[in-house]
mmCIF file of C-alpha atoms in Angstrom:
data_model
loop_
_atom_site.group_PDB
_atom_site.id
_atom_site.type_symbol
_atom_site.label_atom_id
_atom_site.label_comp_id
_atom_site.label_asym_id
_atom_site.label_seq_id
_atom_site.Cartn_x
_atom_site.Cartn_y
_atom_site.Cartn_z
ATOM 1 C CA MET A 1 22.956 -5.116 -26.081
ATOM 2 C CA GLY A 2 23.581 -2.043 -24.024
ATOM 3 C CA LYS A 3 24.558 -2.698 -20.499
ATOM 4 C CA VAL A 4 22.285 -1.486 -17.869
ATOM 5 C CA LYS A 5 22.117 -1.068 -14.361
ATOM 6 C CA ILE A 6 19.416 -2.407 -12.464
ATOM 7 C CA ARG A 7 19.556 -3.639 -8.358
ATOM 8 C CA HIS A 8 20.169 -6.822 -7.402
ATOM 9 C CA TYR A 9 20.603 -7.604 -11.108
ATOM 10 C CA ILE A 10 23.240 -10.037 -12.545
ATOM 11 C CA ILE A 11 24.920 -11.790 -15.322
ATOM 12 C CA ARG A 12 26.465 -15.509 -15.549
ATOM 13 C CA ARG A 13 27.509 -18.023 -17.586
ATOM 14 C CA ASN A 14 25.991 -18.238 -21.465
ATOM 15 C CA ASN A 15 24.651 -14.600 -20.736
ATOM 16 C CA ARG A 16 22.116 -15.745 -18.635
ATOM 17 C CA ALA A 17 20.745 -13.559 -16.276
ATOM 18 C CA PHE A 18 20.127 -13.741 -12.593
ATOM 19 C CA TRP A 19 18.350 -11.673 -9.838
ATOM 20 C CA SER A 20 20.573 -12.177 -7.050
ATOM 21 C CA PRO A 21 19.115 -10.806 -3.346
ATOM 22 C CA THR A 22 21.655 -9.750 -0.226
ATOM 23 C CA PRO A 23 21.386 -11.332 2.523
ATOM 24 C CA LYS A 24 19.309 -9.163 4.193
ATOM 25 C CA MET A 25 16.756 -10.024 1.692
ATOM 26 C CA LYS A 26 17.096 -13.454 2.100
ATOM 27 C CA ARG A 27 15.568 -12.909 5.609
ATOM 28 C CA ALA A 28 12.865 -11.843 4.556
ATOM 29 C CA GLY A 29 11.822 -14.648 2.094
ATOM 30 C CA PHE A 30 13.519 -13.577 -1.242
ATOM 31 C CA SER A 31 15.578 -16.321 -2.828
ATOM 32 C CA SER A 32 17.922 -15.948 -5.973
ATOM 33 C CA GLN A 33 15.743 -16.404 -9.588
ATOM 34 C CA PRO A 34 16.804 -17.158 -13.282
ATOM 35 C CA LEU A 35 15.631 -14.794 -15.783
ATOM 36 C CA GLY A 36 16.473 -16.290 -18.916
ATOM 37 C CA PRO A 37 18.752 -14.323 -21.339
ATOM 38 C CA ASP A 38 19.802 -11.002 -21.099
ATOM 39 C CA GLY A 39 17.853 -8.612 -22.759
ATOM 40 C CA PRO A 40 14.008 -6.280 -22.364
ATOM 41 C CA GLU A 41 12.633 -9.862 -20.423
ATOM 42 C CA ALA A 42 14.847 -10.292 -18.436
ATOM 43 C CA TRP A 43 15.192 -6.540 -17.248
ATOM 44 C CA ALA A 44 11.501 -6.018 -17.039
ATOM 45 C CA LYS A 45 11.053 -9.443 -14.878
ATOM 46 C CA ALA A 46 14.094 -7.871 -12.679
ATOM 47 C CA GLU A 47 12.335 -4.630 -11.782
ATOM 48 C CA GLN A 48 9.291 -7.021 -10.581
ATOM 49 C CA LEU A 49 11.177 -8.346 -8.099
ATOM 50 C CA ASN A 50 12.902 -5.164 -7.496
ATOM 51 C CA ALA A 51 9.497 -3.610 -6.614
ATOM 52 C CA GLU A 52 7.997 -6.522 -4.674
ATOM 53 C CA TRP A 53 10.654 -6.087 -2.332
ATOM 54 C CA ASP A 54 10.615 -2.163 -1.928
ATOM 55 C CA LYS A 55 6.694 -3.450 -0.926
ATOM 56 C CA VAL A 56 8.660 -5.515 1.952
ATOM 57 C CA ARG A 57 10.923 -3.176 2.836
ATOM 58 C CA GLY A 58 8.727 -0.698 3.384
ATOM 59 C CA SER A 59 6.913 -2.880 6.010
ATOM 60 C CA ILE A 60 9.912 -3.884 7.655
ATOM 61 C CA LYS A 61 10.472 -1.426 10.519
ATOM 62 C CA PRO A 62 13.978 -2.120 12.304
ATOM 63 C CA VAL A 63 15.237 0.134 14.916
ATOM 64 C CA THR A 64 17.534 2.589 13.246
ATOM 65 C CA PRO A 65 21.050 3.038 14.370
ATOM 66 C CA GLU A 66 19.917 7.127 14.530
ATOM 67 C CA LYS A 67 17.247 6.004 16.926
ATOM 68 C CA VAL A 68 19.651 4.020 19.181
ATOM 69 C CA ALA A 69 22.188 6.942 18.538
ATOM 70 C CA LEU A 70 19.340 9.234 20.116
ATOM 71 C CA ALA A 71 18.036 7.213 22.745
ATOM 72 C CA ALA A 72 21.637 6.121 23.852
ATOM 73 C CA ARG A 73 22.280 11.039 23.735
ATOM 74 C CA VAL A 74 21.863 12.047 27.145
ATOM 75 C CA TYR A 75 20.811 15.545 27.146
ATOM 76 C CA SER A 76 19.755 17.799 30.859
ATOM 77 C CA ALA A 77 16.382 17.316 32.438
ATOM 78 C CA GLY A 78 14.429 20.827 30.871
ATOM 79 C CA SER A 79 17.222 21.677 28.041
ATOM 80 C CA ILE A 80 16.865 21.706 24.090
ATOM 81 C CA GLY A 81 18.818 19.024 23.488
ATOM 82 C CA GLU A 82 15.963 16.589 25.469
ATOM 83 C CA ALA A 83 12.798 18.266 23.722
ATOM 84 C CA MET A 84 14.664 18.209 20.535
ATOM 85 C CA GLN A 85 15.106 14.558 21.361
ATOM 86 C CA ARG A 86 11.334 13.327 22.609
ATOM 87 C CA TYR A 87 10.322 15.038 19.348
ATOM 88 C CA ARG A 88 12.237 12.914 17.465
ATOM 89 C CA MET A 89 10.252 10.131 19.284
ATOM 90 C CA THR A 90 6.663 10.967 18.236
ATOM 91 C CA HIS A 91 4.652 9.964 15.111
ATOM 92 C CA GLU A 92 4.294 13.804 14.387
ATOM 93 C CA TRP A 93 8.233 13.695 13.472
ATOM 94 C CA ALA A 94 7.694 10.543 11.553
ATOM 95 C CA ALA A 95 4.787 12.229 9.951
ATOM 96 C CA LYS A 96 6.976 14.213 8.431
ATOM 97 C CA ALA A 97 7.851 14.419 4.695
ATOM 98 C CA PRO A 98 11.316 12.970 4.082
ATOM 99 C CA ARG A 99 12.468 16.542 2.673
ATOM 100 C CA THR A 100 11.182 18.785 5.490
ATOM 101 C CA ARG A 101 12.721 16.052 8.417
ATOM 102 C CA GLU A 102 16.349 17.004 6.095
ATOM 103 C CA ASP A 103 15.649 20.633 6.437
ATOM 104 C CA TRP A 104 15.066 20.022 10.297
ATOM 105 C CA GLU A 105 17.783 17.923 10.724
ATOM 106 C CA ARG A 106 19.754 20.746 8.798
ATOM 107 C CA GLY A 107 19.026 23.575 10.961
ATOM 108 C CA TRP A 108 19.460 21.297 14.385
ATOM 109 C CA LYS A 109 23.392 20.856 13.285
ATOM 110 C CA TYR A 110 23.805 24.465 14.067
ATOM 111 C CA ILE A 111 21.101 24.400 16.607
ATOM 112 C CA GLU A 112 22.667 21.664 18.587
ATOM 113 C CA PRO A 113 26.417 22.528 19.452
ATOM 114 C CA VAL A 114 25.495 25.979 21.132
ATOM 115 C CA PHE A 115 21.640 25.362 22.523
ATOM 116 C CA ALA A 116 21.105 22.159 23.158
ATOM 117 C CA ARG A 117 22.908 21.398 26.725
ATOM 118 C CA HIS A 118 20.977 24.661 27.899
ATOM 119 C CA LYS A 119 16.496 25.469 29.219
ATOM 120 C CA PRO A 120 15.265 27.747 26.881
ATOM 121 C CA ALA A 121 14.193 30.147 28.962
ATOM 122 C CA SER A 122 18.320 30.927 29.219
ATOM 123 C CA VAL A 123 18.711 31.962 25.708
ATOM 124 C CA THR A 124 18.524 35.810 25.683
ATOM 125 C CA LEU A 125 17.730 38.084 22.517
ATOM 126 C CA GLU A 126 21.970 38.625 21.987
ATOM 127 C CA VAL A 127 22.897 35.317 22.191
ATOM 128 C CA ILE A 128 20.048 34.399 19.497
ATOM 129 C CA SER A 129 21.258 37.352 17.474
ATOM 130 C CA GLU A 130 24.969 36.528 17.767
ATOM 131 C CA TRP A 131 24.438 33.082 16.560
ATOM 132 C CA ARG A 132 22.118 33.830 13.556
ATOM 133 C CA LEU A 133 24.893 36.128 12.474
ATOM 134 C CA ALA A 134 27.616 33.658 13.144
ATOM 135 C CA VAL A 135 25.724 31.050 10.525
ATOM 136 C CA GLU A 136 25.290 33.148 7.755
ATOM 137 C CA GLU A 137 29.138 34.573 8.220
ATOM 138 C CA SER A 138 30.522 31.304 8.446
ATOM 139 C CA LYS A 139 28.107 29.291 6.646
ATOM 140 C CA SER A 140 25.267 31.593 3.751
ATOM 141 C CA LEU A 141 22.751 33.913 4.079
ATOM 142 C CA ARG A 142 20.580 30.950 3.237
ATOM 143 C CA GLU A 143 21.968 28.658 6.002
ATOM 144 C CA ALA A 144 21.215 31.149 8.133
ATOM 145 C CA HIS A 145 17.782 31.410 7.597
ATOM 146 C CA ARG A 146 16.958 27.750 7.547
ATOM 147 C CA ALA A 147 18.734 27.510 11.050
ATOM 148 C CA MET A 148 16.230 29.823 12.524
ATOM 149 C CA LYS A 149 13.290 28.850 10.966
ATOM 150 C CA ILE A 150 14.414 25.499 12.445
ATOM 151 C CA TRP A 151 14.749 27.174 16.057
ATOM 152 C CA ARG A 152 11.796 29.045 15.923
ATOM 153 C CA ALA A 153 9.606 25.714 14.975
ATOM 154 C CA LEU A 154 11.384 24.194 17.602
ATOM 155 C CA TRP A 155 10.220 26.819 19.588
ATOM 156 C CA ARG A 156 6.838 26.027 19.444
ATOM 157 C CA VAL A 157 7.175 22.632 20.057
ATOM 158 C CA SER A 158 8.826 23.020 23.161
ATOM 159 C CA ALA A 159 6.369 25.116 24.141
ATOM 160 C CA ALA A 160 3.473 22.120 23.734
ATOM 161 C CA MET A 161 5.643 19.941 25.379
ATOM 162 C CA GLY A 162 6.066 22.332 28.698
ATOM 163 C CA TYR A 163 9.916 23.393 28.649
ATOM 164 C CA CYS A 164 8.919 26.579 27.456
ATOM 165 C CA ILE A 165 6.712 29.742 26.752
ATOM 166 C CA ALA A 166 5.019 29.760 23.570
ATOM 167 C CA GLY A 167 4.953 33.538 23.133
ATOM 168 C CA ALA A 168 8.288 34.220 24.845
ATOM 169 C CA ASP A 169 10.781 33.143 22.161
ATOM 170 C CA PRO A 170 13.779 35.962 22.134
ATOM 171 C CA SER A 171 14.281 35.409 18.274
ATOM 172 C CA SER A 172 10.828 36.865 17.903
ATOM 173 C CA ALA A 173 12.917 40.445 17.702
ATOM 174 C CA VAL A 174 15.653 38.936 15.520
ATOM 175 C CA ARG A 175 14.549 39.737 11.647
ATOM 176 C CA ASN A 176 15.137 36.875 9.777
ATOM 177 C CA LYS A 177 16.856 37.614 6.444
ATOM 178 C CA GLU A 178 15.937 35.207 3.463
ATOM 179 C CA ALA A 179 17.839 34.897 0.451
ATOM 180 C CA LYS A 180 16.834 36.124 -2.420
ATOM 181 C CA GLY A 181 14.812 33.272 -4.639
ATOM 182 C CA ARG A 182 15.881 32.557 -8.214
ATOM 183 C CA SER A 183 13.813 33.998 -11.133
ATOM 184 C CA ALA A 184 15.432 32.460 -13.852
ATOM 185 C CA ILE A 185 13.473 31.071 -16.055
ATOM 186 C CA TYR A 186 13.048 29.158 -19.823
ATOM 187 C CA SER A 187 10.031 30.004 -22.664
ATOM 188 C CA GLN A 188 8.130 26.677 -24.314
ATOM 189 C CA ARG A 189 10.997 27.663 -27.219
ATOM 190 C CA GLU A 190 13.698 27.257 -25.814
ATOM 191 C CA VAL A 191 12.633 23.937 -23.588
ATOM 192 C CA ALA A 192 12.392 22.703 -27.173
ATOM 193 C CA THR A 193 15.725 23.453 -27.754
ATOM 194 C CA LEU A 194 16.904 21.432 -25.197
ATOM 195 C CA ILE A 195 14.902 18.312 -25.543
ATOM 196 C CA LYS A 196 15.794 18.625 -29.243
ATOM 197 C CA VAL A 197 19.454 18.882 -28.521
ATOM 198 C CA ALA A 198 19.069 15.987 -25.713
ATOM 199 C CA ILE A 199 17.534 14.396 -28.658
ATOM 200 C CA ARG A 200 20.128 14.431 -31.305
ATOM 201 C CA ALA A 201 22.785 13.138 -28.388
ATOM 202 C CA GLY A 202 21.284 10.565 -27.202
ATOM 203 C CA PHE A 203 20.166 11.675 -23.875
ATOM 204 C CA HIS A 204 17.016 10.108 -24.803
ATOM 205 C CA GLY A 205 15.924 10.240 -21.456
ATOM 206 C CA TYR A 206 16.027 12.913 -20.229
ATOM 207 C CA ALA A 207 14.807 14.429 -23.046
ATOM 208 C CA CYS A 208 11.134 12.502 -22.203
ATOM 209 C CA ILE A 209 12.219 14.249 -18.771
ATOM 210 C CA ALA A 210 12.461 17.340 -19.978
ATOM 211 C CA ALA A 211 9.347 17.156 -21.931
ATOM 212 C CA ILE A 212 7.208 15.579 -18.744
ATOM 213 C CA MET A 213 8.701 18.448 -16.107
ATOM 214 C CA TRP A 214 7.635 21.343 -18.978
ATOM 215 C CA ASP A 215 3.647 19.940 -19.699
ATOM 216 C CA GLY A 216 3.400 18.801 -15.349
ATOM 217 C CA ALA A 217 4.698 21.375 -13.778
ATOM 218 C CA LEU A 218 7.382 19.587 -12.032
ATOM 219 C CA SER A 219 10.426 19.146 -9.852
ATOM 220 C CA PRO A 220 13.413 17.117 -11.306
ATOM 221 C CA VAL A 221 12.517 14.517 -8.813
ATOM 222 C CA ASP A 222 8.537 14.163 -9.899
ATOM 223 C CA GLY A 223 9.850 13.664 -13.021
ATOM 224 C CA ARG A 224 12.626 11.262 -12.846
ATOM 225 C CA THR A 225 10.385 8.686 -10.624
ATOM 226 C CA ILE A 226 7.988 8.613 -13.024
ATOM 227 C CA THR A 227 7.056 4.867 -13.019
ATOM 228 C CA ALA A 228 4.863 2.157 -15.646
ATOM 229 C CA ALA A 229 2.523 2.346 -12.717
ATOM 230 C CA GLN A 230 1.822 5.984 -12.932
ATOM 231 C CA MET A 231 1.039 6.259 -16.435
ATOM 232 C CA ARG A 232 -2.373 6.164 -17.466
ATOM 233 C CA LYS A 233 -4.585 7.204 -21.056
ATOM 234 C CA ASP A 234 -8.189 8.254 -21.625
ATOM 235 C CA ARG A 235 -10.227 9.791 -25.096
ATOM 236 C CA HIS A 236 -8.039 13.127 -24.583
ATOM 237 C CA GLY A 237 -4.899 11.429 -24.575
ATOM 238 C CA THR A 238 -1.879 9.940 -21.994
ATOM 239 C CA TRP A 239 -1.552 11.255 -18.509
ATOM 240 C CA PHE A 240 0.172 10.107 -15.461
ATOM 241 C CA GLU A 241 -0.589 10.552 -11.639
ATOM 242 C CA TYR A 242 1.754 11.085 -9.273
ATOM 243 C CA GLN A 243 2.789 11.929 -5.722
ATOM 244 C CA ARG A 244 4.846 15.543 -4.979
ATOM 245 C CA GLY A 245 7.957 14.147 -2.931
ATOM 246 C CA LYS A 246 8.173 16.682 -1.941
ATOM 247 C CA THR A 247 4.941 17.836 0.033
ATOM 248 C CA GLY A 248 3.637 14.073 -0.843
ATOM 249 C CA ARG A 249 -0.133 15.774 -2.474
ATOM 250 C CA LYS A 250 -1.073 13.874 -4.939
ATOM 251 C CA GLY A 251 -1.174 15.173 -8.518
ATOM 252 C CA VAL A 252 -1.494 14.746 -12.192
ATOM 253 C CA ILE A 253 0.238 15.382 -15.859
ATOM 254 C CA ALA A 254 -1.960 15.673 -18.333
ATOM 255 C CA LEU A 255 0.776 15.268 -22.023
ATOM 256 C CA SER A 256 0.843 18.202 -24.728
ATOM 257 C CA ARG A 257 0.632 15.908 -28.316
ATOM 258 C CA PRO A 258 4.541 16.731 -28.922
ATOM 259 C CA ALA A 259 5.528 14.835 -25.254
ATOM 260 C CA GLU A 260 2.907 12.024 -25.655
ATOM 261 C CA LYS A 261 4.499 11.161 -28.572
ATOM 262 C CA LEU A 262 8.363 11.524 -28.071
ATOM 263 C CA ILE A 263 7.214 8.829 -24.859
ATOM 264 C CA SER A 264 5.836 6.706 -26.976
ATOM 265 C CA TRP A 265 8.753 6.482 -29.305
ATOM 266 C CA TYR A 266 10.661 6.161 -26.470
ATOM 267 C CA LEU A 267 8.971 3.451 -24.724
ATOM 268 C CA LEU A 268 8.912 1.528 -28.277
ATOM 269 C CA LYS A 269 12.651 1.988 -28.076
ATOM 270 C CA ASN A 270 13.857 1.350 -24.805
ATOM 271 C CA TYR A 271 11.117 -1.541 -24.087
ATOM 272 C CA HIS A 272 10.075 -2.899 -26.980
ATOM 273 C CA GLY A 273 6.770 -3.189 -27.119
ATOM 274 C CA LEU A 274 6.991 -5.795 -23.788
ATOM 275 C CA ASP A 275 5.027 -5.004 -20.422
ATOM 276 C CA ILE A 276 6.412 -2.744 -18.192
ATOM 277 C CA ALA A 277 6.990 -3.957 -14.273
ATOM 278 C CA PRO A 278 5.171 -1.428 -12.642
ATOM 279 C CA GLY A 279 7.337 -0.164 -10.249
ATOM 280 C CA THR A 280 10.133 0.789 -13.364
ATOM 281 C CA ALA A 281 11.764 4.075 -13.264
ATOM 282 C CA LEU A 282 10.114 4.726 -17.269
ATOM 283 C CA PHE A 283 13.608 7.242 -18.292
ATOM 284 C CA ARG A 284 17.142 6.282 -17.893
ATOM 285 C CA THR A 285 20.410 7.648 -18.399
ATOM 286 C CA ARG A 286 22.663 6.177 -21.637
ATOM 287 C CA ARG A 287 23.624 4.068 -19.694
ATOM 288 C CA GLY A 288 20.413 2.363 -18.935
ATOM 289 C CA ALA A 289 20.736 3.343 -15.014
ATOM 290 C CA ALA A 290 17.484 4.627 -13.367
ATOM 291 C CA TYR A 291 18.474 8.856 -13.226
ATOM 292 C CA THR A 292 19.760 9.523 -9.854
ATOM 293 C CA LYS A 293 19.050 13.809 -8.328
ATOM 294 C CA ASN A 294 23.351 13.914 -9.486
ATOM 295 C CA SER A 295 23.092 12.318 -12.759
ATOM 296 C CA LEU A 296 19.807 14.527 -13.430
ATOM 297 C CA ALA A 297 21.548 17.611 -12.484
ATOM 298 C CA GLU A 298 24.614 16.267 -14.265
ATOM 299 C CA ASP A 299 23.164 15.390 -17.621
ATOM 300 C CA HIS A 300 21.299 18.758 -17.579
ATOM 301 C CA ARG A 301 24.555 20.779 -17.547
ATOM 302 C CA ASP A 302 25.892 19.055 -20.481
ATOM 303 C CA ILE A 303 22.961 19.777 -22.566
ATOM 304 C CA ARG A 304 22.148 23.284 -21.452
ATOM 305 C CA THR A 305 25.674 23.713 -22.731
ATOM 306 C CA LEU A 306 25.250 22.575 -25.928
ATOM 307 C CA ALA A 307 22.289 24.310 -26.457
ATOM 308 C CA PHE A 308 22.718 27.672 -25.290
ATOM 309 C CA GLY A 309 26.561 27.849 -24.802
ATOM 310 C CA PRO A 310 29.546 27.277 -21.486
ATOM 311 C CA MET A 311 27.874 30.168 -19.924
ATOM 312 C CA GLU A 312 24.158 28.835 -19.096
ATOM 313 C CA SER A 313 22.836 28.496 -15.685
ATOM 314 C CA ARG A 314 19.711 27.819 -15.381
ATOM 315 C CA VAL A 315 18.966 24.949 -13.351
ATOM 316 C CA LEU A 316 16.329 22.022 -14.110
ATOM 317 C CA LEU A 317 13.953 23.458 -11.485
ATOM 318 C CA ASP A 318 14.201 26.533 -12.644
ATOM 319 C CA VAL A 319 11.294 24.538 -15.537
ATOM 320 C CA ARG A 320 8.700 24.422 -12.680
ATOM 321 C CA ARG A 321 9.312 27.676 -12.158
ATOM 322 C CA SER A 322 8.604 28.802 -15.822
ATOM 323 C CA ALA A 323 5.788 26.564 -15.886
ATOM 324 C CA SER A 324 3.656 28.224 -13.644
ATOM 325 C CA THR A 325 4.329 31.476 -14.302
ATOM 326 C CA GLU A 326 3.110 31.302 -17.940
ATOM 327 C CA ALA A 327 -0.218 30.236 -16.533
ATOM 328 C CA ILE A 328 -0.487 32.963 -14.144
ATOM 329 C CA ALA A 329 0.208 35.384 -17.100
ATOM 330 C CA GLY A 330 -2.660 33.604 -18.773
ATOM 331 C CA GLY A 331 -5.020 34.299 -16.140
ATOM 332 C CA VAL A 332 -5.499 30.858 -14.355
ATOM 333 C CA GLU A 333 -7.994 30.051 -12.051
ATOM 334 C CA GLU A 334 -5.882 29.202 -8.730
ATOM 335 C CA THR A 335 -7.461 25.641 -8.013
ATOM 336 C CA HIS A 336 -6.471 24.835 -11.216
ATOM 337 C CA LEU A 337 -2.848 26.491 -10.647
ATOM 338 C CA SER A 338 -3.072 24.472 -7.550
ATOM 339 C CA ALA A 339 -4.456 21.426 -9.342
ATOM 340 C CA MET A 340 -1.445 21.818 -11.821
ATOM 341 C CA MET A 341 1.726 22.616 -9.521
ATOM 342 C CA ALA A 342 0.495 19.836 -6.876
ATOM 343 C CA ASN A 343 0.275 22.164 -4.082
ATOM 344 C CA SER A 344 -2.060 24.318 -1.808
ATOM 345 C CA ILE A 345 -2.355 27.621 -3.092
ATOM 346 C CA GLY A 346 -5.320 28.779 -1.259
ATOM 347 C CA GLN A 347 -5.679 29.331 2.298
ATOM 348 C CA SER A 348 -7.184 26.508 2.988
ATOM 349 C CA LYS A 349 -6.512 22.700 2.316
ATOM 350 C CA ALA A 350 -8.483 21.068 3.457
ATOM 351 C CA LEU A 351 -10.789 23.047 2.180
ATOM 352 C CA GLU A 352 -9.602 22.924 -1.791
ATOM 353 C CA GLN A 353 -8.820 19.184 -1.015
ATOM 354 C CA THR A 354 -12.269 18.574 -0.398
ATOM 355 C CA TYR A 355 -14.358 21.198 -2.990
ATOM 356 C CA ALA A 356 -11.609 20.869 -5.634
ATOM 357 C CA PRO A 357 -10.216 17.548 -6.052
ATOM 358 C CA ILE A 358 -7.474 16.935 -8.316
ATOM 359 C CA GLN A 359 -8.484 15.642 -11.973
ATOM 360 C CA VAL A 360 -7.063 15.950 -15.400
ATOM 361 C CA GLN A 361 -9.167 18.427 -16.357
ATOM 362 C CA THR A 362 -8.720 20.923 -14.032
ATOM 363 C CA VAL A 363 -4.625 19.880 -15.220
ATOM 364 C CA ARG A 364 -5.816 20.670 -18.880
ATOM 365 C CA GLU A 365 -7.139 24.187 -18.248
ATOM 366 C CA ALA A 366 -4.768 25.221 -16.854
ATOM 367 C CA ALA A 367 -2.533 24.202 -19.711
ATOM 368 C CA LYS A 368 -4.735 26.169 -21.545
ATOM 369 C CA ALA A 369 -4.225 29.201 -19.496
ATOM 370 C CA ARG A 370 -0.676 28.374 -19.524
ATOM 371 C CA LYS A 371 -0.829 29.143 -23.973
ATOM 372 C CA LEU A 372 -2.622 32.357 -23.802
ATOM 373 C CA GLY A 373 0.015 33.239 -21.129
ATOM 374 C CA ARG A 374 2.833 31.946 -23.260
ATOM 375 C CA ALA A 375 1.486 34.946 -25.593
ATOM 376 C CA ALA A 376 1.035 37.302 -23.142
ATOM 377 C CA LEU A 377 5.093 37.109 -22.242
ATOM 378 C CA ARG A 378 6.323 36.761 -25.738
ATOM 379 C CA GLU A 379 4.281 40.479 -26.418
ATOM 380 C CA ASN A 380 5.667 41.636 -23.212
ATOM 381 C CA LYS A 381 9.243 40.897 -24.172
#
């Protein structure tokens, strides 16, 4: 039987499996648990215990090293550094999506060494222009654009806290050039080729992720983190509920028949018809581990090379753009596209979520538009 990588899962004498919590977990009330013989049943029990720990861990809010460091750092009164420090301590900062906070931190690492010690009013147009150009030349256009975007957001926050005047940001006269976005797309036939090649090469978990990403217009992180608890069925077929990692918005994925058959085959092959712990990430690497950002990217590079040769450079995220391109070419309604992408396409997110709630049927309507768009894109080639 192949080895699997499950957190806190160990095998002792006579091939007996145990769930072994860390000291931190033991302090929270968890203890070592025998799981029986190594195998799918033991794996499922371990995943269930991990899911229970994750719930408890999410409710524990200790003082983090980051907050200790922030509290210990001293900036002069009225400075940009003090404004950022205060903002990081607010509920508004804590409520930001993880990806948004990551963007702020990436921008702040360029802002902090140059501006943190100074008051906002002391920053001039010439200084901010030179700073942005220096970031672009030393790092990249993409990083410079992000840094300027975070500077402008921080200025607005600082103004709200009384550190400066909202309309007096010197960067408003600086052009914030943006790196050209990716435009590469996949066709349905090419995605099908990726899936077929992956199955033949033994990358079964990757094949399922690619299929579900294509049907649901998902980002890689949302595809690889799909769990058993998110799977649903109705008289029209299988679908999944999920929450976008980037925005936190809820969405649904209506599977096509080929994807439904592939996933059913995968689940039977890997879980043998047993009940799957709700928190289990369904799609695994060839070694049995849950996919990470890096391992999924590595597998995609291997599969795209097998499928299209060493010069192929498209990334897995291009699948999401491809799905939306099909739908738009098929004349999809704005609210249907928004539902499929789990994004707010319209001007008012609040109104859209009130009057056009995410529904499976809405997403299936988008799938119909994609079929029309697929045909139109073929004709235009």
